[in-house]
mmCIF file of C-alpha atoms in Angstrom:
data_model
loop_
_atom_site.group_PDB
_atom_site.id
_atom_site.type_symbol
_atom_site.label_atom_id
_atom_site.label_comp_id
_atom_site.label_asym_id
_atom_site.label_seq_id
_atom_site.Cartn_x
_atom_site.Cartn_y
_atom_site.Cartn_z
ATOM 1 C CA MET A 68 -32.980 -43.615 -18.938
ATOM 2 C CA SER A 69 -31.832 -41.795 -15.840
ATOM 3 C CA GLY A 70 -30.604 -43.400 -12.719
ATOM 4 C CA GLY A 71 -26.967 -42.479 -12.200
ATOM 5 C CA ARG A 72 -23.770 -43.555 -13.829
ATOM 6 C CA TYR A 73 -22.993 -47.233 -14.190
ATOM 7 C CA THR A 74 -20.510 -48.256 -11.539
ATOM 8 C CA GLY A 75 -19.411 -51.693 -12.742
ATOM 9 C CA THR A 76 -15.907 -52.527 -13.918
ATOM 10 C CA VAL A 77 -15.158 -50.846 -17.245
ATOM 11 C CA GLU A 78 -12.384 -52.512 -19.271
ATOM 12 C CA ASP A 79 -13.168 -50.598 -22.425
ATOM 13 C CA PRO A 80 -12.030 -46.942 -22.120
ATOM 14 C CA VAL A 81 -14.130 -45.753 -25.081
ATOM 15 C CA PRO A 82 -17.477 -45.263 -23.275
ATOM 16 C CA GLU A 83 -15.894 -42.974 -20.682
ATOM 17 C CA GLN A 84 -13.966 -41.106 -23.343
ATOM 18 C CA MET A 85 -17.216 -40.547 -25.264
ATOM 19 C CA ARG A 86 -18.997 -39.469 -22.094
ATOM 20 C CA ALA A 87 -16.269 -36.952 -21.133
ATOM 21 C CA ALA A 88 -16.031 -35.590 -24.666
ATOM 22 C CA ALA A 89 -19.878 -35.257 -24.920
ATOM 23 C CA GLU A 90 -19.978 -33.422 -21.585
ATOM 24 C CA ALA A 91 -17.185 -31.132 -22.676
ATOM 25 C CA PHE A 92 -18.942 -30.430 -25.978
ATOM 26 C CA LEU A 93 -22.213 -29.517 -24.302
ATOM 27 C CA SER A 94 -20.388 -27.310 -21.721
ATOM 28 C CA ALA A 95 -18.677 -25.437 -24.508
ATOM 29 C CA LEU A 96 -22.032 -24.355 -26.044
ATOM 30 C CA ASP A 97 -24.034 -21.299 -25.188
ATOM 31 C CA ASP A 98 -27.654 -21.817 -24.124
ATOM 32 C CA PRO A 99 -29.320 -21.537 -27.580
ATOM 33 C CA ALA A 100 -26.718 -23.854 -29.148
ATOM 34 C CA ARG A 101 -27.038 -26.326 -26.227
ATOM 35 C CA ASP A 102 -30.809 -26.381 -26.666
ATOM 36 C CA ALA A 103 -30.413 -27.133 -30.356
ATOM 37 C CA ALA A 104 -27.878 -29.910 -29.665
ATOM 38 C CA ARG A 105 -29.731 -31.718 -26.909
ATOM 39 C CA HIS A 106 -32.637 -34.121 -27.548
ATOM 40 C CA ALA A 107 -34.507 -36.618 -25.483
ATOM 41 C CA PHE A 108 -33.132 -40.118 -25.715
ATOM 42 C CA ASP A 109 -36.635 -41.446 -26.398
ATOM 43 C CA ASP A 110 -37.083 -39.178 -29.421
ATOM 44 C CA GLU A 111 -36.862 -42.129 -31.762
ATOM 45 C CA PRO A 112 -37.275 -40.273 -35.054
ATOM 46 C CA ALA A 113 -34.431 -37.923 -34.227
ATOM 47 C CA ARG A 114 -32.196 -40.571 -32.635
ATOM 48 C CA ARG A 115 -32.696 -43.237 -35.303
ATOM 49 C CA TRP A 116 -31.774 -40.769 -38.080
ATOM 50 C CA LEU A 117 -29.457 -41.405 -40.973
ATOM 51 C CA GLU A 118 -29.110 -38.785 -43.764
ATOM 52 C CA TYR A 119 -25.967 -38.466 -45.896
ATOM 53 C CA ARG A 120 -27.423 -35.933 -48.341
ATOM 54 C CA PRO A 121 -27.405 -32.125 -47.786
ATOM 55 C CA ARG A 122 -30.662 -31.859 -45.864
ATOM 56 C CA PRO A 123 -31.924 -30.178 -42.648
ATOM 57 C CA ARG A 124 -31.128 -32.394 -39.672
ATOM 58 C CA PRO A 125 -31.337 -32.449 -35.868
ATOM 59 C CA GLY A 126 -28.584 -30.856 -33.851
ATOM 60 C CA VAL A 127 -26.380 -27.813 -33.897
ATOM 61 C CA ALA A 128 -24.236 -26.834 -36.831
ATOM 62 C CA LEU A 129 -20.445 -26.416 -36.573
ATOM 63 C CA ALA A 130 -20.784 -23.246 -38.682
ATOM 64 C CA GLY A 131 -22.427 -21.373 -35.792
ATOM 65 C CA LEU A 132 -19.937 -22.407 -33.124
ATOM 66 C CA ASP A 133 -16.908 -20.664 -31.800
ATOM 67 C CA VAL A 134 -13.470 -22.308 -32.041
ATOM 68 C CA THR A 135 -13.627 -23.874 -28.626
ATOM 69 C CA ALA A 136 -17.003 -25.536 -29.207
ATOM 70 C CA ARG A 137 -15.986 -26.612 -32.693
ATOM 71 C CA LYS A 138 -12.861 -28.264 -31.444
ATOM 72 C CA ALA A 139 -14.963 -29.972 -28.738
ATOM 73 C CA ALA A 140 -17.221 -31.377 -31.472
ATOM 74 C CA HIS A 141 -14.219 -32.723 -33.363
ATOM 75 C CA ARG A 142 -12.838 -34.308 -30.191
ATOM 76 C CA LEU A 143 -16.185 -36.055 -29.709
ATOM 77 C CA LEU A 144 -16.092 -37.355 -33.196
ATOM 78 C CA ALA A 145 -12.557 -38.604 -32.738
ATOM 79 C CA THR A 146 -13.660 -40.827 -29.827
ATOM 80 C CA ALA A 147 -15.696 -42.896 -32.324
ATOM 81 C CA LEU A 148 -13.094 -43.211 -35.096
ATOM 82 C CA SER A 149 -9.614 -44.593 -35.568
ATOM 83 C CA PRO A 150 -6.954 -42.086 -36.601
ATOM 84 C CA ALA A 151 -7.199 -43.262 -40.195
ATOM 85 C CA ALA A 152 -11.007 -42.986 -40.296
ATOM 86 C CA TYR A 153 -10.848 -39.582 -38.589
ATOM 87 C CA ALA A 154 -8.525 -38.422 -41.384
ATOM 88 C CA GLN A 155 -11.022 -39.780 -43.930
ATOM 89 C CA ALA A 156 -13.813 -37.853 -42.162
ATOM 90 C CA MET A 157 -11.841 -34.622 -42.262
ATOM 91 C CA ALA A 158 -11.157 -35.096 -45.950
ATOM 92 C CA VAL A 159 -14.829 -35.776 -46.663
ATOM 93 C CA MET A 160 -15.778 -32.530 -44.892
ATOM 94 C CA ALA A 161 -13.132 -30.529 -46.792
ATOM 95 C CA LEU A 162 -14.489 -31.883 -50.087
ATOM 96 C CA GLU A 163 -17.567 -29.707 -49.511
ATOM 97 C CA GLU A 164 -15.445 -26.727 -50.426
ATOM 98 C CA VAL A 165 -14.022 -28.508 -53.485
ATOM 99 C CA LEU A 166 -17.507 -29.536 -54.623
ATOM 100 C CA ASP A 167 -18.857 -25.990 -54.112
ATOM 101 C CA ARG A 168 -16.155 -24.602 -56.364
ATOM 102 C CA ALA A 169 -16.831 -27.304 -59.011
ATOM 103 C CA GLU A 170 -20.502 -26.241 -58.948
ATOM 104 C CA ASP A 171 -19.541 -22.538 -59.414
ATOM 105 C CA TRP A 172 -20.547 -21.781 -55.858
ATOM 106 C CA ARG A 173 -24.240 -22.086 -56.724
ATOM 107 C CA ARG A 174 -25.322 -24.149 -53.669
ATOM 108 C CA GLY A 175 -23.319 -22.542 -50.983
ATOM 109 C CA ARG A 176 -21.807 -25.842 -49.699
ATOM 110 C CA HIS A 177 -19.353 -25.388 -46.851
ATOM 111 C CA SER A 178 -17.302 -27.481 -44.455
ATOM 112 C CA GLY A 179 -19.129 -26.072 -41.451
ATOM 113 C CA ASP A 180 -22.395 -27.702 -42.547
ATOM 114 C CA TYR A 181 -21.970 -30.598 -40.157
ATOM 115 C CA TRP A 182 -24.230 -31.114 -37.202
ATOM 116 C CA VAL A 183 -23.912 -32.669 -33.704
ATOM 117 C CA ALA A 184 -26.801 -34.010 -31.715
ATOM 118 C CA VAL A 185 -26.737 -35.542 -28.256
ATOM 119 C CA PHE A 186 -29.598 -37.708 -27.001
ATOM 120 C CA GLY A 187 -30.072 -37.962 -23.267
ATOM 121 C CA ASP A 188 -27.720 -36.666 -20.634
ATOM 122 C CA PRO A 189 -24.180 -38.083 -20.821
ATOM 123 C CA ALA A 190 -23.464 -36.763 -17.331
ATOM 124 C CA ARG A 191 -26.385 -38.617 -15.651
ATOM 125 C CA ASP A 192 -27.974 -41.232 -17.870
ATOM 126 C CA ASP A 193 -27.148 -44.883 -18.286
ATOM 127 C CA ASP A 194 -28.600 -44.820 -21.860
ATOM 128 C CA TRP A 195 -27.558 -41.951 -24.144
ATOM 129 C CA ALA A 196 -26.377 -41.417 -27.739
ATOM 130 C CA TRP A 197 -24.796 -38.892 -30.076
ATOM 131 C CA ARG A 198 -24.358 -38.321 -33.790
ATOM 132 C CA PHE A 199 -22.034 -36.210 -35.950
ATOM 133 C CA GLU A 200 -23.504 -35.817 -39.406
ATOM 134 C CA GLY A 201 -23.548 -33.816 -42.620
ATOM 135 C CA HIS A 202 -23.149 -34.372 -46.354
ATOM 136 C CA HIS A 203 -21.399 -37.675 -46.873
ATOM 137 C CA LEU A 204 -20.670 -38.237 -43.162
ATOM 138 C CA SER A 205 -22.851 -39.790 -40.546
ATOM 139 C CA VAL A 206 -21.511 -41.382 -37.358
ATOM 140 C CA SER A 207 -23.969 -42.614 -34.705
ATOM 141 C CA MET A 208 -22.920 -44.009 -31.357
ATOM 142 C CA THR A 209 -25.235 -45.351 -28.685
ATOM 143 C CA VAL A 210 -24.102 -45.983 -25.034
ATOM 144 C CA ALA A 211 -26.005 -48.235 -22.585
ATOM 145 C CA ASP A 212 -24.446 -49.182 -19.235
ATOM 146 C CA ASP A 213 -21.074 -48.039 -20.489
ATOM 147 C CA ARG A 214 -21.124 -50.254 -23.532
ATOM 148 C CA VAL A 215 -20.938 -48.675 -26.948
ATOM 149 C CA SER A 216 -22.964 -49.747 -29.990
ATOM 150 C CA PRO A 217 -21.098 -48.298 -32.977
ATOM 151 C CA ALA A 218 -23.341 -48.065 -36.015
ATOM 152 C CA PRO A 219 -24.295 -46.780 -38.552
ATOM 153 C CA VAL A 220 -21.046 -45.291 -39.791
ATOM 154 C CA PHE A 221 -21.281 -43.669 -43.231
ATOM 155 C CA LEU A 222 -18.498 -42.044 -45.254
ATOM 156 C CA GLY A 223 -18.864 -40.782 -48.807
ATOM 157 C CA ALA A 224 -16.769 -38.654 -51.170
ATOM 158 C CA ASN A 225 -17.717 -36.361 -54.024
ATOM 159 C CA PRO A 226 -15.585 -36.129 -56.008
ATOM 160 C CA ALA A 227 -14.248 -39.540 -55.097
ATOM 161 C CA THR A 228 -10.965 -38.764 -56.769
ATOM 162 C CA VAL A 229 -9.411 -35.373 -57.719
ATOM 163 C CA ARG A 230 -6.597 -35.760 -60.250
ATOM 164 C CA HIS A 231 -3.789 -33.616 -61.560
ATOM 165 C CA ALA A 232 -1.843 -34.772 -64.607
ATOM 166 C CA GLY A 233 -3.404 -38.228 -64.348
ATOM 167 C CA ARG A 234 -2.392 -38.692 -60.676
ATOM 168 C CA PRO A 235 -4.729 -38.550 -57.649
ATOM 169 C CA VAL A 236 -4.283 -35.695 -55.322
ATOM 170 C CA SER A 237 -7.349 -36.581 -53.212
ATOM 171 C CA ARG A 238 -8.926 -40.044 -52.868
ATOM 172 C CA PRO A 239 -10.178 -40.470 -49.278
ATOM 173 C CA LEU A 240 -12.038 -43.764 -49.937
ATOM 174 C CA GLY A 241 -9.382 -45.269 -52.178
ATOM 175 C CA PRO A 242 -8.648 -48.277 -49.864
ATOM 176 C CA GLU A 243 -12.284 -49.304 -49.905
ATOM 177 C CA GLU A 244 -12.273 -49.567 -53.672
ATOM 178 C CA ASP A 245 -8.795 -51.005 -54.137
ATOM 179 C CA LEU A 246 -9.097 -53.809 -51.657
ATOM 180 C CA ALA A 247 -12.438 -54.938 -53.061
ATOM 181 C CA ARG A 248 -10.939 -54.962 -56.550
ATOM 182 C CA GLU A 249 -7.996 -57.092 -55.244
ATOM 183 C CA LEU A 250 -10.575 -59.541 -53.872
ATOM 184 C CA LEU A 251 -12.464 -59.612 -57.136
ATOM 185 C CA ASP A 252 -9.271 -60.355 -59.062
ATOM 186 C CA ALA A 253 -8.362 -63.164 -56.670
ATOM 187 C CA LEU A 254 -11.677 -64.945 -56.979
ATOM 188 C CA GLY A 255 -10.925 -66.598 -60.353
ATOM 189 C CA PRO A 256 -13.574 -67.142 -62.997
ATOM 190 C CA GLY A 257 -15.782 -69.398 -60.894
ATOM 191 C CA GLY A 258 -15.704 -67.146 -57.839
ATOM 192 C CA ARG A 259 -16.263 -64.052 -59.856
ATOM 193 C CA SER A 260 -19.326 -65.538 -61.627
ATOM 194 C CA ALA A 261 -20.859 -66.256 -58.218
ATOM 195 C CA ALA A 262 -19.874 -62.838 -56.765
ATOM 196 C CA ILE A 263 -21.141 -60.681 -59.701
ATOM 197 C CA ILE A 264 -24.836 -60.464 -59.123
ATOM 198 C CA ALA A 265 -25.727 -57.839 -61.800
ATOM 199 C CA GLU A 266 -24.202 -56.288 -64.898
ATOM 200 C CA GLU A 267 -25.330 -52.799 -63.756
ATOM 201 C CA ALA A 268 -24.778 -51.241 -60.378
ATOM 202 C CA PRO A 269 -27.759 -49.946 -58.413
ATOM 203 C CA ALA A 270 -28.203 -46.179 -58.214
ATOM 204 C CA ASP A 271 -27.118 -46.028 -54.531
ATOM 205 C CA ILE A 272 -26.471 -48.195 -51.555
ATOM 206 C CA ILE A 273 -29.475 -50.416 -50.936
ATOM 207 C CA SER A 274 -29.856 -49.606 -47.242
ATOM 208 C CA ALA A 275 -30.084 -45.901 -48.188
ATOM 209 C CA THR A 276 -31.157 -43.633 -45.319
ATOM 210 C CA ARG A 277 -33.588 -46.071 -43.714
ATOM 211 C CA ALA A 278 -33.547 -46.310 -39.995
ATOM 212 C CA ALA A 279 -33.715 -50.064 -40.239
ATOM 213 C CA ALA A 280 -31.247 -51.798 -42.571
ATOM 214 C CA PRO A 281 -32.457 -54.949 -44.342
ATOM 215 C CA ASP A 282 -31.661 -58.170 -42.496
ATOM 216 C CA ARG A 283 -30.577 -59.774 -45.773
ATOM 217 C CA LEU A 284 -30.019 -58.571 -49.317
ATOM 218 C CA ASP A 285 -30.404 -61.045 -52.088
ATOM 219 C CA PRO A 286 -28.555 -62.342 -54.030
ATOM 220 C CA LEU A 287 -25.968 -62.974 -51.340
ATOM 221 C CA GLY A 288 -23.087 -63.404 -53.767
ATOM 222 C CA VAL A 289 -20.237 -65.785 -53.062
ATOM 223 C CA PRO A 290 -19.748 -67.238 -49.586
ATOM 224 C CA ARG A 291 -16.444 -67.010 -47.857
ATOM 225 C CA GLY A 292 -16.329 -70.802 -47.460
ATOM 226 C CA ARG A 293 -16.149 -71.300 -51.191
ATOM 227 C CA LEU A 294 -13.081 -69.012 -51.618
ATOM 228 C CA ARG A 295 -9.508 -70.185 -51.855
ATOM 229 C CA PRO A 296 -7.089 -69.039 -49.079
ATOM 230 C CA THR A 297 -6.080 -65.846 -50.839
ATOM 231 C CA GLY A 298 -9.692 -64.857 -51.416
ATOM 232 C CA ARG A 299 -10.660 -65.615 -47.857
ATOM 233 C CA ALA A 300 -7.788 -63.556 -46.570
ATOM 234 C CA LEU A 301 -8.721 -60.625 -48.753
ATOM 235 C CA LEU A 302 -12.354 -60.778 -47.762
ATOM 236 C CA ASP A 303 -11.259 -60.781 -44.113
ATOM 237 C CA ARG A 304 -9.077 -57.791 -44.830
ATOM 238 C CA LEU A 305 -11.954 -55.952 -46.500
ATOM 239 C CA VAL A 306 -14.200 -56.499 -43.436
ATOM 240 C CA ALA A 307 -11.327 -55.461 -41.151
ATOM 241 C CA LEU A 308 -10.919 -52.256 -43.161
ATOM 242 C CA TYR A 309 -14.467 -51.183 -42.314
ATOM 243 C CA LEU A 310 -14.319 -52.391 -38.680
ATOM 244 C CA ASP A 311 -11.042 -50.483 -38.312
ATOM 245 C CA ARG A 312 -12.943 -47.263 -38.813
ATOM 246 C CA LEU A 313 -13.724 -47.767 -35.125
ATOM 247 C CA PRO A 314 -11.330 -47.324 -32.161
ATOM 248 C CA PRO A 315 -9.271 -50.506 -31.593
ATOM 249 C CA GLU A 316 -11.315 -51.620 -28.601
ATOM 250 C CA LEU A 317 -14.575 -51.427 -30.522
ATOM 251 C CA ALA A 318 -13.068 -52.896 -33.692
ATOM 252 C CA ALA A 319 -11.719 -55.851 -31.770
ATOM 253 C CA ARG A 320 -15.055 -56.499 -30.128
ATOM 254 C CA GLU A 321 -16.868 -56.365 -33.474
ATOM 255 C CA ALA A 322 -14.264 -58.770 -34.963
ATOM 256 C CA ASP A 323 -14.726 -61.240 -32.115
ATOM 257 C CA ARG A 324 -18.492 -61.094 -32.646
ATOM 258 C CA LEU A 325 -18.119 -62.028 -36.327
ATOM 259 C CA ASP A 326 -15.449 -64.672 -35.760
ATOM 260 C CA GLY A 327 -16.502 -68.012 -37.188
ATOM 261 C CA GLY A 328 -19.590 -66.705 -38.913
ATOM 262 C CA GLU A 329 -20.150 -66.951 -42.669
ATOM 263 C CA LEU A 330 -19.581 -63.934 -44.887
ATOM 264 C CA HIS A 331 -20.858 -63.251 -48.410
ATOM 265 C CA PHE A 332 -19.393 -60.905 -50.991
ATOM 266 C CA ALA A 333 -21.405 -59.528 -53.921
ATOM 267 C CA TRP A 334 -20.416 -57.119 -56.715
ATOM 268 C CA ALA A 335 -22.608 -55.331 -59.260
ATOM 269 C CA GLY A 336 -21.544 -53.441 -62.401
ATOM 270 C CA PRO A 337 -18.562 -53.623 -64.658
ATOM 271 C CA VAL A 338 -15.209 -54.745 -63.194
ATOM 272 C CA GLU A 339 -13.083 -52.159 -65.064
ATOM 273 C CA PRO A 340 -11.930 -49.108 -62.945
ATOM 274 C CA GLY A 341 -13.677 -45.876 -63.732
ATOM 275 C CA ARG A 342 -16.996 -47.518 -64.386
ATOM 276 C CA ARG A 343 -20.091 -47.384 -62.098
ATOM 277 C CA HIS A 344 -19.828 -50.213 -59.640
ATOM 278 C CA TYR A 345 -21.155 -51.459 -56.281
ATOM 279 C CA TYR A 346 -20.315 -54.174 -53.731
ATOM 280 C CA ARG A 347 -21.541 -55.420 -50.386
ATOM 281 C CA VAL A 348 -20.521 -57.794 -47.655
ATOM 282 C CA GLN A 349 -23.027 -59.485 -45.425
ATOM 283 C CA GLY A 350 -22.614 -61.490 -42.253
ATOM 284 C CA GLU A 351 -24.285 -62.118 -38.935
ATOM 285 C CA ASP A 352 -25.630 -58.707 -37.953
ATOM 286 C CA LEU A 353 -23.309 -57.083 -40.504
ATOM 287 C CA LEU A 354 -23.912 -55.105 -43.658
ATOM 288 C CA ILE A 355 -21.126 -53.294 -45.530
ATOM 289 C CA GLU A 356 -22.130 -51.445 -48.674
ATOM 290 C CA TYR A 357 -20.049 -49.448 -51.190
ATOM 291 C CA ASP A 358 -21.239 -47.718 -54.367
ATOM 292 C CA ASN A 359 -19.561 -45.490 -56.895
ATOM 293 C CA THR A 360 -22.460 -45.070 -59.282
ATOM 294 C CA THR A 361 -22.979 -41.473 -60.106
ATOM 295 C CA ASP A 362 -20.847 -38.783 -61.821
ATOM 296 C CA ASP A 363 -19.369 -41.539 -64.071
ATOM 297 C CA GLY A 364 -18.038 -43.492 -61.201
ATOM 298 C CA ASN A 365 -16.489 -40.547 -59.262
ATOM 299 C CA HIS A 366 -18.931 -40.246 -56.392
ATOM 300 C CA ALA A 367 -18.596 -42.864 -53.676
ATOM 301 C CA HIS A 368 -20.742 -43.936 -50.679
ATOM 302 C CA THR A 369 -19.733 -46.456 -48.038
ATOM 303 C CA VAL A 370 -21.493 -47.595 -44.929
ATOM 304 C CA LEU A 371 -20.982 -50.033 -41.997
ATOM 305 C CA ARG A 372 -24.317 -51.132 -40.505
ATOM 306 C CA ARG A 373 -25.632 -53.755 -38.137
ATOM 307 C CA PRO A 374 -29.155 -54.621 -39.103
ATOM 308 C CA ALA A 375 -29.976 -55.999 -35.647
ATOM 309 C CA GLY A 376 -27.784 -53.581 -33.718
ATOM 310 C CA ASP A 377 -28.028 -50.215 -35.429
ATOM 311 C CA PHE A 378 -28.670 -47.216 -33.202
ATOM 312 C CA GLY A 379 -27.940 -49.311 -30.103
ATOM 313 C CA ALA A 380 -30.611 -51.930 -30.517
ATOM 314 C CA ASP A 381 -28.206 -54.599 -29.235
ATOM 315 C CA VAL A 382 -26.923 -52.838 -26.066
ATOM 316 C CA LEU A 383 -30.346 -51.389 -25.260
ATOM 317 C CA ALA A 384 -31.933 -54.831 -25.465
ATOM 318 C CA ALA A 385 -29.250 -56.291 -23.178
ATOM 319 C CA HIS A 386 -29.738 -53.353 -20.760
ATOM 320 C CA HIS A 387 -33.452 -53.775 -20.597
ATOM 321 C CA ALA A 388 -33.191 -57.574 -20.199
ATOM 322 C CA ALA A 389 -30.816 -57.080 -17.242
ATOM 323 C CA ALA A 390 -32.987 -54.391 -15.680
ATOM 324 C CA HIS A 391 -36.247 -56.296 -16.134
ATOM 325 C CA PRO A 392 -35.489 -60.051 -15.975
ATOM 326 C CA PRO A 393 -38.505 -62.371 -16.391
ATOM 327 C CA GLY A 394 -39.912 -63.349 -12.972
ATOM 328 C CA PRO A 395 -40.598 -66.920 -11.871
ATOM 329 C CA VAL A 396 -43.728 -68.478 -13.249
ATOM 330 C CA SER A 397 -46.142 -69.421 -10.528
ATOM 331 C CA PRO A 398 -47.693 -72.923 -10.565
ATOM 332 C CA GLY A 399 -50.841 -72.985 -12.634
ATOM 333 C CA ALA A 400 -50.129 -69.730 -14.345
ATOM 334 C CA PRO A 401 -50.786 -69.609 -18.112
ATOM 335 C CA ARG A 402 -47.658 -70.231 -20.175
#
């Protein structure tokens, strides 16, 4: 939607940081690259896109950009991620070269095969969005009236762990596995029996690449309210780990939104390390999924989603409600 930049008080610096970084990125492109990067905001199939496999995708590829434009793309990505998550993202991209070598260079994977797409005009529009995406990395941000809706955020790793002499030299998603295992260990026999929903893990995360994540996945697993204090604290830390992929301002807002709501934790697969396993956390408009279920448990996927708020559904609904409030009902009108 066009109509000029929102002029209200902005306490959160992230929307303006994103806007400035997106404008700088587009300005750094030549005309053909800019045409490839830019899409209409109302192009729903392109905007509500999630693809973490190596596939063709909307946008412009880093591989074809000069150093200035490529750095501008990285600066845009950095506005959406905390320093730790940005480091994870860079490790995920670098693993494309590691994976290509492991596959004897057959598929031509490379760390420039990541694409940036901008929806709408960040310089003029109240509603706009952007995405940075490639194999095992997908970060979608939507901005409406200078409020950011930060989901989906997907990070994967293949190989999940590279070892030398029995020690890991690369394990970018290690905290996501280790903290969940701490939680599982802390549940005790009763809590574990409620949390473990299947003896075998699913083949992939359940939400997959669907534009709309399921509102609820059954079985839910064990509720936070049934856990002992240590288990509740560890579940809170696990959720915070995923929220902390976001800049502090966005992470704090998401944490406030979830405060007081019930959470459920579910695990599928064996509990021994090195076996194929899966877990998820569900809450009010929250879905966290993790799987390590291919390549003998050495290929991980993780995602932070908001089933009711993905791709800006929450901020866009609030914007449209404010722009088009229901009028008064005249006497005698049908109700």
